[in-house]
XYZ file of C-alpha atoms in Angstrom:
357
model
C -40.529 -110.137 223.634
C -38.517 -107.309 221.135
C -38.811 -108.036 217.439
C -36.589 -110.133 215.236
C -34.210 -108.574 213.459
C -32.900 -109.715 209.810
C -29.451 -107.959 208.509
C -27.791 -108.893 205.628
C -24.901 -111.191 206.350
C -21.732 -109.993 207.560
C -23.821 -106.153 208.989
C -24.779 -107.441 211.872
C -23.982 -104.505 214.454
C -21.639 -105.468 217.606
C -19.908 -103.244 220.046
C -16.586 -105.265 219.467
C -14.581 -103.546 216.532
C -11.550 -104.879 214.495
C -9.224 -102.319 215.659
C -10.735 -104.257 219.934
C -10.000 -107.369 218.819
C -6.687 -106.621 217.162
C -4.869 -104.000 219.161
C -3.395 -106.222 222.087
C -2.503 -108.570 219.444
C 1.146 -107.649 219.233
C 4.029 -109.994 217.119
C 7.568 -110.561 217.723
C 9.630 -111.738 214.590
C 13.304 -111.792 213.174
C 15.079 -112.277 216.373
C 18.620 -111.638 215.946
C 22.004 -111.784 218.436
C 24.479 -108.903 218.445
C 27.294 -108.952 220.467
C 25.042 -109.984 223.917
C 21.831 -107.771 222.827
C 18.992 -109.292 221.010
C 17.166 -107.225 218.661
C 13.666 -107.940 217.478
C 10.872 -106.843 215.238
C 7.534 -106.545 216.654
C 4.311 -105.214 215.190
C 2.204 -102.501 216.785
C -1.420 -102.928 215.969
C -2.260 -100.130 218.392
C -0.429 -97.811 216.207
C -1.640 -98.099 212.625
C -0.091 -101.367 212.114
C 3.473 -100.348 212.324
C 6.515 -102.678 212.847
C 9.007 -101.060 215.213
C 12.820 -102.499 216.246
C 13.940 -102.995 219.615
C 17.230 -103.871 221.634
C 16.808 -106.486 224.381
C 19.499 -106.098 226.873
C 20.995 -108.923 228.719
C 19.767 -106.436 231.999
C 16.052 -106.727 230.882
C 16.283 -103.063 229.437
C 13.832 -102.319 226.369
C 15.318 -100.032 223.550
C 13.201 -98.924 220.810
C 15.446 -98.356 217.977
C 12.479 -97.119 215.978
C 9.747 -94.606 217.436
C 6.687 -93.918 215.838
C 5.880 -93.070 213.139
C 9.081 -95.293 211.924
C 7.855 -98.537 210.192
C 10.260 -101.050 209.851
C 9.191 -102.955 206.487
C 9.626 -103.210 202.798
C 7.763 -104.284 199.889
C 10.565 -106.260 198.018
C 8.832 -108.682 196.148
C 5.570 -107.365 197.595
C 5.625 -109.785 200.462
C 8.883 -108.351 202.193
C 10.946 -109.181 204.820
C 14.295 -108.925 205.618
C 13.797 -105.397 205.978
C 16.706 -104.587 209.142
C 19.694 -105.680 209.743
C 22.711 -104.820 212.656
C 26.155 -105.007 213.032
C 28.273 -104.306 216.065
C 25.278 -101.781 216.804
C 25.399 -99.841 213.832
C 21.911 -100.614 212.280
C 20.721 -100.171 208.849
C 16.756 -100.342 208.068
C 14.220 -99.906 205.433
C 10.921 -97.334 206.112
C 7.858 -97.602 204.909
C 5.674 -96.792 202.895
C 8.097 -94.671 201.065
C 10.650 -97.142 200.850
C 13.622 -95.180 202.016
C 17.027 -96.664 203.642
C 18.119 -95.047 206.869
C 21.340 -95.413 209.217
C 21.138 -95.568 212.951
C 24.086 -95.326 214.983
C 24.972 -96.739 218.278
C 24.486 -93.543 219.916
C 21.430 -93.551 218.651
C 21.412 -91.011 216.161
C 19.795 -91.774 212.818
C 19.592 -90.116 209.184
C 18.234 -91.306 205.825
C 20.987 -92.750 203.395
C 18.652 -93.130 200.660
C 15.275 -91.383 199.412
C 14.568 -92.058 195.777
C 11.007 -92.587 195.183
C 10.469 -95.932 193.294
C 13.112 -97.829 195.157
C 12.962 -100.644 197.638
C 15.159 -102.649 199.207
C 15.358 -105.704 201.500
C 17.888 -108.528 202.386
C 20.243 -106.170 204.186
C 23.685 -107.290 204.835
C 26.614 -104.952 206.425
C 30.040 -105.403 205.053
C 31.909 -103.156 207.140
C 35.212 -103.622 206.193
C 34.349 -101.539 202.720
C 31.547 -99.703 204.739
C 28.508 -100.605 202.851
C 25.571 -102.663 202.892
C 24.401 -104.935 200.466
C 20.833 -105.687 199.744
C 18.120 -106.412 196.788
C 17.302 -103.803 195.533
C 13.850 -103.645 193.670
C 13.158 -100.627 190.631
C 10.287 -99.380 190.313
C 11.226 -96.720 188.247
C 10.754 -97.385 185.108
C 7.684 -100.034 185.454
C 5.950 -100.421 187.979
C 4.097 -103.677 187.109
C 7.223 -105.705 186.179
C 10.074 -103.673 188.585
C 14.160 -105.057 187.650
C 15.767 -106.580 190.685
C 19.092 -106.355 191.107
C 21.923 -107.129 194.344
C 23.287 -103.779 195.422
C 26.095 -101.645 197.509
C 25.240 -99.004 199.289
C 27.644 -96.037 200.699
C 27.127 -96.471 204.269
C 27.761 -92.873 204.617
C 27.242 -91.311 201.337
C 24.325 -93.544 200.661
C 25.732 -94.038 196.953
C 24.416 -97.127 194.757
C 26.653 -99.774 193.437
C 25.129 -102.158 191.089
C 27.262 -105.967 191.922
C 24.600 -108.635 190.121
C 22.162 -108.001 187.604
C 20.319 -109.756 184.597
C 18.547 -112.125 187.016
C 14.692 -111.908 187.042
C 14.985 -112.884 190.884
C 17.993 -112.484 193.719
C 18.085 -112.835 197.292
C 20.733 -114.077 199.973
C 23.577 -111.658 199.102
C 26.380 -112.442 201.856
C 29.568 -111.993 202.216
C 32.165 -114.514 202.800
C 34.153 -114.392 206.614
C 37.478 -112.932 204.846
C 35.470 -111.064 202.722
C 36.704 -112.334 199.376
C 33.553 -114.095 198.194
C 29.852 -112.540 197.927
C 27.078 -115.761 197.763
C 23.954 -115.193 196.123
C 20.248 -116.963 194.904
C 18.750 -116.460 191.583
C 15.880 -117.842 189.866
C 13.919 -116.812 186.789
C 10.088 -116.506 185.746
C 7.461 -118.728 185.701
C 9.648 -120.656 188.776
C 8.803 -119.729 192.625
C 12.054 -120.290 194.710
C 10.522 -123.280 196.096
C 10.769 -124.911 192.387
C 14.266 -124.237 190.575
C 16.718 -121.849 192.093
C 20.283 -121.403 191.916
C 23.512 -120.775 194.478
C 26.532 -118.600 192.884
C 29.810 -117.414 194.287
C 31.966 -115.003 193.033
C 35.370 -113.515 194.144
C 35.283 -110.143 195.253
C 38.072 -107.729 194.587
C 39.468 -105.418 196.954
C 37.183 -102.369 195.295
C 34.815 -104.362 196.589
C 33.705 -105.138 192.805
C 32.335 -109.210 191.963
C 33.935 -111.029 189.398
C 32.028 -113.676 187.500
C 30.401 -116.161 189.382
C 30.435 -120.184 189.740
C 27.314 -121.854 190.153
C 27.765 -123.987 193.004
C 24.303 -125.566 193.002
C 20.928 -125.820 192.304
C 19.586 -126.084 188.656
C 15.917 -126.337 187.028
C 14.461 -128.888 188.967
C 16.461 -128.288 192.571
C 15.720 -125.701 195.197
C 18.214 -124.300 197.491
C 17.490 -122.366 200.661
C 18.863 -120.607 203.097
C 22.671 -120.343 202.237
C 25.207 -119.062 204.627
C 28.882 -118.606 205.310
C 30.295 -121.068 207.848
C 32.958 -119.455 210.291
C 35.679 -121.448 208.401
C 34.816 -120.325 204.338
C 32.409 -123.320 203.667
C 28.777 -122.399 202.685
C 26.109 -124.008 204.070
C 22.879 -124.390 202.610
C 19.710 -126.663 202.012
C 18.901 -128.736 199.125
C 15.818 -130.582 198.123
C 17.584 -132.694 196.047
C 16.347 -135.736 197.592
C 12.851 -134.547 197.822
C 13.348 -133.310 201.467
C 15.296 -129.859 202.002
C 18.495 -131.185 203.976
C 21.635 -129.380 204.453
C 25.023 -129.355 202.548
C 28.869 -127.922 202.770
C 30.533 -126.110 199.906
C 33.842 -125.762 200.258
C 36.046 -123.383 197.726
C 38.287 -125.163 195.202
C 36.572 -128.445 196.326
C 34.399 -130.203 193.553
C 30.692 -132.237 195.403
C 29.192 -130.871 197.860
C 28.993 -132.809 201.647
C 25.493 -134.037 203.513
C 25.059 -132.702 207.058
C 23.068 -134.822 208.888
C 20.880 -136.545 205.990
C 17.220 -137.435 206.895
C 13.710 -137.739 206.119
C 13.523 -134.308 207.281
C 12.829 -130.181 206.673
C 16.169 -127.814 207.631
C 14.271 -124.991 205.495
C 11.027 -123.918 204.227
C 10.294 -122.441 201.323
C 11.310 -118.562 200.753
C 8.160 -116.377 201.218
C 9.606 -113.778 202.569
C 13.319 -113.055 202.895
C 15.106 -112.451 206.337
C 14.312 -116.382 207.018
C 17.022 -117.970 209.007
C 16.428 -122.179 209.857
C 20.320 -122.309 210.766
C 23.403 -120.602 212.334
C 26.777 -121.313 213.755
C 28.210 -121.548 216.884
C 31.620 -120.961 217.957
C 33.111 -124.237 217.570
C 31.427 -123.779 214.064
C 28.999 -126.126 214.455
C 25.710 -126.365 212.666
C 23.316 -125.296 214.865
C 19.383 -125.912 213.065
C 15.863 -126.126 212.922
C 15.232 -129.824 212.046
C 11.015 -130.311 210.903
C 9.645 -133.812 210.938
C 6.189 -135.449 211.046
C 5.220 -132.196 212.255
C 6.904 -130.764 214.653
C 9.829 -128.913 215.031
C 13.322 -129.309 216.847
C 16.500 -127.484 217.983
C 19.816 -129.923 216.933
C 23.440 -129.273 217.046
C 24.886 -130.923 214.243
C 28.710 -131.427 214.371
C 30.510 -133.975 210.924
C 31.125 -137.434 212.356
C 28.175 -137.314 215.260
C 24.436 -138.067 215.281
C 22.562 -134.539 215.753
C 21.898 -133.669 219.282
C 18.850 -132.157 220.133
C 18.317 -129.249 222.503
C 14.934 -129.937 224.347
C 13.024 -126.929 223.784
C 9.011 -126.756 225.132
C 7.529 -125.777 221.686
C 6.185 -127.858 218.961
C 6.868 -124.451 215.882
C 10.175 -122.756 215.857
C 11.642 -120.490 213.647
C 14.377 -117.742 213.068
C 17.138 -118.661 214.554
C 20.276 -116.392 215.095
C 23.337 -117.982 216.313
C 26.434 -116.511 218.353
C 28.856 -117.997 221.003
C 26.757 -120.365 222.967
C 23.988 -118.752 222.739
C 21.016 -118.824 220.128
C 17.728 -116.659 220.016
C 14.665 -117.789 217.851
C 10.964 -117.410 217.621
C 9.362 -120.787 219.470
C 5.738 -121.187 219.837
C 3.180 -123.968 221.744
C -0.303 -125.033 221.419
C -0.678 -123.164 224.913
C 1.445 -119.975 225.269
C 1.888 -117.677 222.197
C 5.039 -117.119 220.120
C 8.057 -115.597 221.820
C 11.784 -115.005 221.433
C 13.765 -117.514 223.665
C 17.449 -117.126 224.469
C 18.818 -120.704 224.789
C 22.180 -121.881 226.507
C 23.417 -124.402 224.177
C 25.886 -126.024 226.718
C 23.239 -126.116 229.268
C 20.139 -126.579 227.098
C 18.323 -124.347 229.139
C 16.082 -121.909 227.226
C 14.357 -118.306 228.612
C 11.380 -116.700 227.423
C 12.537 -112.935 226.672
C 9.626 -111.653 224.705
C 6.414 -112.753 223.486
């Protein structure tokens, strides 16, 4: 019979390690569609904890975008997110830890387009047709304990900084309108979390590329909104917990009132940890296509004005993230049984394929 032993708690010694248990525990998040190539984040435990972006091809090819020692994050807010984005294969992605914005093209080839210590950005959006991408864009310059935040252009080949919206203790959700006339944006000011009081604006855009002043189109002190997001024909989208449940409404330009979509005792967005959170998209009839959360559990639903929402039967109780294009969606789905993964759904057929997980 050996001798008790008595540790302290918390010292007992084991031959399983943190770095054992946690380096086959890879992630997948931010799924997103471009052109027929789905690009996704996923975390690499194995190596130091980096996040690395790669290109799914319809083939089953694996491209990673990033190689070590690239890590795709940001500290925006200091819980991040939002941190890539990708248009038409031109991608444009944030690096950490020193916060730097690089370029990669669809050849492949990649260079920094901005490296100024004490800046970080997240929230990336490409407006191509003035080559530049927007983004928040958090200083640390000046104070680092209480940074300014600020919406931003930047040069997509000079890697110059345009300030478009300041003065607001909080932005997120800068997006450009289809014709590119209008730029959409979220504010909200201290001691409010964006799950309390935020508010939507629009302004017009001029052709410098330049915002004019902008229209609050809703929200106020004691409404959220969540999530908002150019339609394919000028209306913005976006979710309101007006009613105590965060539902979706249309804004259309010129129009005064904003209209339901699909009213119900139901969740079509969650509150804004992190940014880079997408609960709906469009397809390309323009329809609504959205995460719908209720006693729950979670559900894919096609909403279209005039018709009851039709649900897409997808095996998996949590979804998130969804990225809309065509007929086709990808999003992060997840079951009691089988961990998270990006699916690529057919939303004529319904049918749904696991791509990563």
């Amino acid at each position: 019979m050996t001798d008790r032993m008595t540790l302290p708690y918390g010292s007992w010694p084991s031959p399983i390690s943190l770095d054992l248990v946690v380096a086959g525990g890879r992630a997948v998040f931010e799924p997103r569609l471009d052109g027929e190539d789905v690009y996704v984040l996923e975390s690499r435990p194995d190596e130091g904890g980096r996040q690395t972006l790669l290109r799914l091809g319809t083939d089953g090819s694996v491209t990673e975008m990033t190689p070590g020692p690239a890590n795709v994050r940001d500290r925006v807010h200091e819980m991040g997110g939002g941190a890539w984005t990708v248009d038409a294969g031109l991608v444009v992605r944030s690096q950490f830890p020193d916060d730097s914005l690089w370029r990669i093209d669809p050849d492949g080839s990649t260079r920094a387009l901005v490296s100024i210590p004490g800046l970080r950005f997240a929230d990336l959006s490409i407006d191509r047709a003035r080559g530049r991408v927007l983004a928040v864009m958090e200083d640390h310059r000046t104070d680092d304990h209480d940074p300014t935040n600020s919406i931003v252009a930047v040069d997509l080949e000079e890697g110059g900084i345009t300030a478009l919206v300041t003065g607001y203790d909080f932005v997120s959700h800068p997006r450009m309108s289809p014709d590119g006339m209008r730029c959409s944006f979220l504010s909200w000011e201290r001691p409010d979390m964006p799950w309390d009081s935020t508010r939507l604006w629009v302004a017009g855009v001029g052709v410098d590329g330049s915002p004019g002043e902008p229209e609050l189109v809703a929200g106020g002190p004691t409404e959220s909104i969540a999530s908002p997001a150019w339609a394919p024909d000028g209306s913005l989208v976006f979710a309101s917990d007006r009613t105590g449940w965060w539902n979706l409404y249309r804004w259309r330009p010129g129009v005064n009132g904003h209209e339901p979509l699909a009213p119900a005792e139901a969740e079509f967005a969650g509150p804004q940890w992190v940014f880079g959170l997408r609960p709906f998209g469009f397809d390309g009839d323009g329809r609504v296509v959205a995460i719908v959360r209720s006693r729950g559990q979670d559900r894919l639903a096609i909403i279209e004005a005039g018709s009851e929402p039709r649900d897409i039967a997808i095996e998996a109780t949590d979804l998130s993230y969804v990225w809309v294009a065509g007929s086709t969606a990808v999003l992060l789905a997840a079951q009691p049984t089988r961990p998270t993964a990006v699916i690529r759904v057919d939303l004529a057929s319904g049918v749904g394929e696991r791509i990563r997980e």
